Amino acid sequence: MDRIKISLDEKDLPRRWYNLAADLPSPPLPPVTPDGKPITPDMLAPVFPMNLIEQEVCARRWVDIPDEILQILAMWRPSPLYRARCLEKHLKTPARIYYKHEGLSPPGSHKPNTAVAQAWYNKQFGIKRLCTETGAGQWGSALAFACRLLGLECKVFMVRISFDQKPFRRLMMETWGAACTPSPSPETQAGRAILEKMPDTPGSLGIAISEAIEAAVTDPTGKSRYSLGSVLNHVLLHQTVIGLEAKKQLKKFGEKKVDAVIACAGGGSNFAGIALPFVADKIAGAQIDIIPVEPESCPTMTRAPYVYDHGDTARMTPLLPMHSLGHAFVPPPIHAGGLRYHGIAPLVSAGIRAGLITPRAYHQLRCYESAVLWARTEGFIPAPETSHAIACVIDEARKAAEEGKEKVILFNWSGHGLMDLSGYDAYFRGKLQDYSLPQEELDRSLAVLAGLPKPK
Amino acid sequence: MDRIKISLDEKDLPRRWYNLAADLPSPPLPPVTPDGKPITPDMLAPVFPMNLIEQEVCARRWVDIPDEILQILAMWRPSPLYRARCLEKHLKTPARIYYKHEGLSPPGSHKPNTAVAQAWYNKQFGIKRLCTETGAGQWGSALAFACRLLGLECKVFMVRISFDQKPFRRLMMETWGAACTPSPSPETQAGRAILEKMPDTPGSLGIAISEAIEAAVTDPTGKSRYSLGSVLNHVLLHQTVIGLEAKKQLKKFGEKKVDAVIACAGGGSNFAGIALPFVADKIAGAQIDIIPVEPESCPTMTRAPYVYDHGDTARMTPLLPMHSLGHAFVPPPIHAGGLRYHGIAPLVSAGIRAGLITPRAYHQLRCYESAVLWARTEGFIPAPETSHAIACVIDEARKAAEEGKEKVILFNWSGHGLMDLSGYDAYFRGKLQDYSLPQEELDRSLAVLAGLPKPK
């Protein structure tokens, strides 16, 4: 029998998260206000609990993971590291392809790695209720799950078109006891204002974020906070268990080095989770291609400038130093909902600027083609987001075959596609198409940045 | 940290399947023809390959698992054994509750344990294409997955009402490359005959079985066979990896004995998978309650007689010695589609007759209530079938609390409910009800057995 996976014991769970901020060639820029002043912890206090704000600005390389968080992560962690032998054979490649299977968690993706941590820190701080937004529903269901296990209330504003079209993700949230409301809703001022103007709007992630933040900060008890599923430093930090586990597992597979680390990237957290511990190795001198993959239709990393921009459409968040298509950018409705975001995490942006991280973009049809090939060789059906990483892995493996090189490729299989089969349906029936963002549309979208401070 | 799971390494996969037939107090009765003659292997040859027919009548205690089957099982096996600490805490029970998590396979249930084995034996025998039927779609998707990995064609006749109402399961099959046809279909004589009489019929498992067998036996190349996902001896045999793994894992948890082994039972294969290796211990003198759980609305084991009956509605199969509600019985449309079967595996029936196995029945609402409690304590969302086992586990754990006994309870968490959330939806919205089969209806249903041979 050829070994195809390493399942670590739960006693081998990493005890510390890795913080790339400590190792970057130059320290990360701070978030700022629209008039260019650095954001202070106090300014964030109504939105996030102080212990997470401290983590957000933490400069230490390693952060201890509290035992109670480890105890919950052990429900599905360490996640197995697989070797994709059937795909290798199909591609006739000398490359060895390894993947972290993050789809085995109860919500089916990497998202609960941070949802559990955030819920725990909020609970420690005395918070009783978390508010968030969700698009396709991966993040909302992960936070619903985490809040239920920790005894917090959970309120999710779900973009209305997804609420109507994806009842299964909503039902997951309800099964875990979360209150899930279609957004815009009459429950917030922001929602009511939109509904008055556009009663039939399908909603947007921007509107849903505004509603979630408003619901958190206006709770008269003061016991509600807001929770975000990607982009921020503390979210990326919580995901580094993925890469830290992968290092141990690669060693057990007998691998001494890695040539490429690949993951899809929307806000950047699943990519960061597997990649940041390897970025550290690269800073220390290792030769590794570290590749986040995004959709051609939402080319934040590959075509957008590095700027200061808001994290949300309604400009309620501070300005973050990041690659951004402009906070008003509305990506076309491709099926990888988790990759439809105008910005990308500041830490990932800093890594791109430093030349440590080299992003790529792929078209939707190539990704579905890769996803189906994956399912028919490796068995597990990937999420549309994950298929972006797979498309890139296949390219790298084919290149290795052409060059006759024994490359070691590691990637993050971020989640299963069982709640997203309507996208496969559309693909099989020829209803999907590719979309390249025209330069003039990108230019128009970037115009909203006029007058905002620039990163130095 | 308290240990919550044991993940064995793939080198610890069982190398042999366990065959209860070798240990039963009296040898199992053979299947017979309607005039009472034992079925010979030759009579089954057009339907199954000879190597599986041999396995069906095998009397050896242990059957070696071919390496190539182990290699594929290693994609998700050994499955972890979990301890349900959060549920225990919630119930304030001194019982220790363990469960085998069979929901982590690519199709999401225990079904591929036998699908892979059957596809492999068929391939060895030179077969190119497998035909089967599926109701809710768990079995059809498992066989589609297995056939794809082994390079066989797969043809699935899916009960038309499920085909229309459960597009996601159908899409899983298509993603793995299977041809999935709503049944009744114009592709078979059986299908055409039904469509002529009832063009708008929603279909039934009985009709779908007839179509699948016909499609297999009428293939002019002779390279098609039929495949069944439960009931038969060889299917149960393939599932025993579950119980064999569980024994090793319980030892690693430090357990020296088990007090109760519990699983839901439709055709009987997931129950048999975890239970049969423990039935062996019981025969050898151990005190264990071994409990298959069925729906009150389809009370095969708890209310139906032990008889000779056909496995399908259309009477194409031999007569099997088993508990049966009568082959024409149509169970009410409860959401646990996998438990809606009129019979139960002959091996399980023999165990019940011998007093080794003590079945119970539960109502649907209790099961959903238990499923939601499970999801809110242990995280993973169970299939409606699995929830029947959970309801019984909760009862046993509460009894242990009342009695102050440190019981060890093991059960089979047979699959996830992510493709079945519409059942949860109906439950949350108060649209489900319980149903007890009236005695006169049962009597009417059993009348079809008149004139058939009786087991001695």
PDB file of C-alpha atoms in Angstrom, chain B residues 210-318:
ATOM      1  CA  SER B 210     -36.530  -3.746 -11.524  1.00  0.00           C
ATOM      2  CA  GLU B 211     -35.108  -1.291 -14.061  1.00  0.00           C
ATOM      3  CA  ALA B 212     -31.552  -1.610 -12.731  1.00  0.00           C
ATOM      4  CA  ILE B 213     -31.625  -5.420 -12.805  1.00  0.00           C
ATOM      5  CA  GLU B 214     -33.134  -5.388 -16.304  1.00  0.00           C
ATOM      6  CA  ALA B 215     -30.500  -2.920 -17.536  1.00  0.00           C
ATOM      7  CA  ALA B 216     -27.776  -5.185 -16.144  1.00  0.00           C
ATOM      8  CA  VAL B 217     -29.017  -8.536 -17.424  1.00  0.00           C
ATOM      9  CA  THR B 218     -30.079  -7.346 -20.902  1.00  0.00           C
ATOM     10  CA  ASP B 219     -26.763  -5.679 -21.810  1.00  0.00           C
ATOM     11  CA  PRO B 220     -25.861  -7.534 -25.039  1.00  0.00           C
ATOM     12  CA  THR B 221     -22.118  -7.329 -24.270  1.00  0.00           C
ATOM     13  CA  GLY B 222     -22.651  -9.350 -21.080  1.00  0.00           C
ATOM     14  CA  LYS B 223     -20.326  -6.908 -19.312  1.00  0.00           C
ATOM     15  CA  SER B 224     -22.916  -5.269 -17.044  1.00  0.00           C
ATOM     16  CA  ARG B 225     -23.925  -6.401 -13.584  1.00  0.00           C
ATOM     17  CA  TYR B 226     -26.265  -5.203 -10.855  1.00  0.00           C
ATOM     18  CA  SER B 227     -25.072  -3.828  -7.510  1.00  0.00           C
ATOM     19  CA  LEU B 228     -26.977  -3.602  -4.229  1.00  0.00           C
ATOM     20  CA  GLY B 229     -26.091  -1.254  -1.355  1.00  0.00           C
ATOM     21  CA  SER B 230     -27.414  -3.246   1.623  1.00  0.00           C
ATOM     22  CA  VAL B 231     -29.265  -6.415   2.752  1.00  0.00           C
ATOM     23  CA  LEU B 232     -26.999  -9.088   1.194  1.00  0.00           C
ATOM     24  CA  ASN B 233     -24.304 -10.972   3.122  1.00  0.00           C
ATOM     25  CA  HIS B 234     -21.384  -9.683   1.062  1.00  0.00           C
ATOM     26  CA  VAL B 235     -22.524  -6.089   1.525  1.00  0.00           C
ATOM     27  CA  LEU B 236     -22.660  -6.508   5.306  1.00  0.00           C
ATOM     28  CA  LEU B 237     -19.278  -8.244   5.213  1.00  0.00           C
ATOM     29  CA  HIS B 238     -17.647  -5.218   3.530  1.00  0.00           C
ATOM     30  CA  GLN B 239     -18.991  -2.915   6.212  1.00  0.00           C
ATOM     31  CA  THR B 240     -17.392  -4.789   9.111  1.00  0.00           C
ATOM     32  CA  VAL B 241     -14.266  -2.633   8.832  1.00  0.00           C
ATOM     33  CA  ILE B 242     -16.266  -0.144  10.902  1.00  0.00           C
ATOM     34  CA  GLY B 243     -16.640  -2.368  13.955  1.00  0.00           C
ATOM     35  CA  LEU B 244     -13.162  -3.869  13.594  1.00  0.00           C
ATOM     36  CA  GLU B 245     -11.579  -0.413  13.618  1.00  0.00           C
ATOM     37  CA  ALA B 246     -13.789   0.631  16.541  1.00  0.00           C
ATOM     38  CA  LYS B 247     -12.458  -2.233  18.659  1.00  0.00           C
ATOM     39  CA  LYS B 248      -8.853  -1.074  18.225  1.00  0.00           C
ATOM     40  CA  GLN B 249      -9.835   2.513  18.913  1.00  0.00           C
ATOM     41  CA  LEU B 250     -11.828   1.721  22.073  1.00  0.00           C
ATOM     42  CA  LYS B 251      -8.731  -0.049  23.415  1.00  0.00           C
ATOM     43  CA  LYS B 252      -6.656   3.057  22.717  1.00  0.00           C
ATOM     44  CA  PHE B 253      -9.253   5.072  24.640  1.00  0.00           C
ATOM     45  CA  GLY B 254      -8.581   2.654  27.509  1.00  0.00           C
ATOM     46  CA  GLU B 255     -11.951   0.909  27.390  1.00  0.00           C
ATOM     47  CA  LYS B 256     -11.958  -2.777  28.319  1.00  0.00           C
ATOM     48  CA  LYS B 257     -15.599  -3.519  27.543  1.00  0.00           C
ATOM     49  CA  VAL B 258     -18.647  -2.130  25.737  1.00  0.00           C
ATOM     50  CA  ASP B 259     -22.151  -2.194  27.205  1.00  0.00           C
ATOM     51  CA  ALA B 260     -24.205  -1.153  24.195  1.00  0.00           C
ATOM     52  CA  VAL B 261     -23.672  -1.015  20.424  1.00  0.00           C
ATOM     53  CA  ILE B 262     -26.258   1.023  18.530  1.00  0.00           C
ATOM     54  CA  ALA B 263     -26.934   1.926  14.887  1.00  0.00           C
ATOM     55  CA  CYS B 264     -29.854   2.781  12.660  1.00  0.00           C
ATOM     56  CA  ALA B 265     -31.035   0.060  10.292  1.00  0.00           C
ATOM     57  CA  GLY B 266     -32.796   0.269   6.926  1.00  0.00           C
ATOM     58  CA  GLY B 267     -31.472  -2.673   4.933  1.00  0.00           C
ATOM     59  CA  GLY B 268     -29.074  -3.356   7.796  1.00  0.00           C
ATOM     60  CA  SER B 269     -25.607  -2.685   6.397  1.00  0.00           C
ATOM     61  CA  ASN B 270     -24.460   0.241   8.543  1.00  0.00           C
ATOM     62  CA  PHE B 271     -25.773  -1.482  11.658  1.00  0.00           C
ATOM     63  CA  ALA B 272     -24.071  -4.724  10.705  1.00  0.00           C
ATOM     64  CA  GLY B 273     -20.865  -2.851   9.922  1.00  0.00           C
ATOM     65  CA  ILE B 274     -20.374  -1.669  13.462  1.00  0.00           C
ATOM     66  CA  ALA B 275     -22.273  -4.421  15.301  1.00  0.00           C
ATOM     67  CA  LEU B 276     -21.339  -7.815  13.837  1.00  0.00           C
ATOM     68  CA  PRO B 277     -17.804  -7.916  15.310  1.00  0.00           C
ATOM     69  CA  PHE B 278     -19.426  -7.274  18.714  1.00  0.00           C
ATOM     70  CA  VAL B 279     -22.091  -9.931  18.106  1.00  0.00           C
ATOM     71  CA  ALA B 280     -19.124 -12.319  17.881  1.00  0.00           C
ATOM     72  CA  ASP B 281     -18.053 -11.213  21.392  1.00  0.00           C
ATOM     73  CA  LYS B 282     -21.592 -11.704  22.640  1.00  0.00           C
ATOM     74  CA  ILE B 283     -21.697 -15.230  21.223  1.00  0.00           C
ATOM     75  CA  ALA B 284     -18.428 -15.810  23.089  1.00  0.00           C
ATOM     76  CA  GLY B 285     -20.057 -14.717  26.347  1.00  0.00           C
ATOM     77  CA  ALA B 286     -19.748 -10.914  26.604  1.00  0.00           C
ATOM     78  CA  GLN B 287     -22.733  -8.982  27.959  1.00  0.00           C
ATOM     79  CA  ILE B 288     -23.591  -6.382  25.306  1.00  0.00           C
ATOM     80  CA  ASP B 289     -26.878  -4.814  24.244  1.00  0.00           C
ATOM     81  CA  ILE B 290     -26.787  -4.764  20.458  1.00  0.00           C
ATOM     82  CA  ILE B 291     -29.504  -2.468  19.180  1.00  0.00           C
ATOM     83  CA  PRO B 292     -30.548  -1.704  15.601  1.00  0.00           C
ATOM     84  CA  VAL B 293     -32.943   1.252  15.445  1.00  0.00           C
ATOM     85  CA  GLU B 294     -35.699   1.626  12.878  1.00  0.00           C
ATOM     86  CA  PRO B 295     -38.552   4.092  12.313  1.00  0.00           C
ATOM     87  CA  GLU B 296     -41.925   3.394  13.998  1.00  0.00           C
ATOM     88  CA  SER B 297     -43.468   4.040  10.590  1.00  0.00           C
ATOM     89  CA  CYS B 298     -41.523   1.179   8.980  1.00  0.00           C
ATOM     90  CA  PRO B 299     -41.237  -1.347  11.842  1.00  0.00           C
ATOM     91  CA  THR B 300     -39.620  -4.284  10.061  1.00  0.00           C
ATOM     92  CA  MET B 301     -37.604  -5.648  12.973  1.00  0.00           C
ATOM     93  CA  THR B 302     -39.950  -4.785  15.826  1.00  0.00           C
ATOM     94  CA  ARG B 303     -43.319  -5.803  14.370  1.00  0.00           C
ATOM     95  CA  ALA B 304     -42.894  -7.862  11.194  1.00  0.00           C
ATOM     96  CA  PRO B 305     -42.623 -11.664  11.170  1.00  0.00           C
ATOM     97  CA  TYR B 306     -39.584 -13.703  10.130  1.00  0.00           C
ATOM     98  CA  VAL B 307     -40.523 -15.061   6.698  1.00  0.00           C
ATOM     99  CA  TYR B 308     -39.273 -15.815   3.218  1.00  0.00           C
ATOM    100  CA  ASP B 309     -39.884 -12.743   1.070  1.00  0.00           C
ATOM    101  CA  HIS B 310     -38.639 -11.004  -2.047  1.00  0.00           C
ATOM    102  CA  GLY B 311     -36.132  -8.186  -1.666  1.00  0.00           C
ATOM    103  CA  ASP B 312     -37.975  -6.027  -4.191  1.00  0.00           C
ATOM    104  CA  THR B 313     -41.527  -5.014  -4.929  1.00  0.00           C
ATOM    105  CA  ALA B 314     -41.502  -6.460  -8.434  1.00  0.00           C
ATOM    106  CA  ARG B 315     -40.454  -9.920  -7.140  1.00  0.00           C
ATOM    107  CA  MET B 316     -37.395 -10.197  -9.376  1.00  0.00           C
ATOM    108  CA  THR B 317     -35.083 -11.258  -6.507  1.00  0.00           C
ATOM    109  CA  PRO B 318     -34.939 -14.667  -4.836  1.00  0.00           C
TER     110      PRO B 318
END
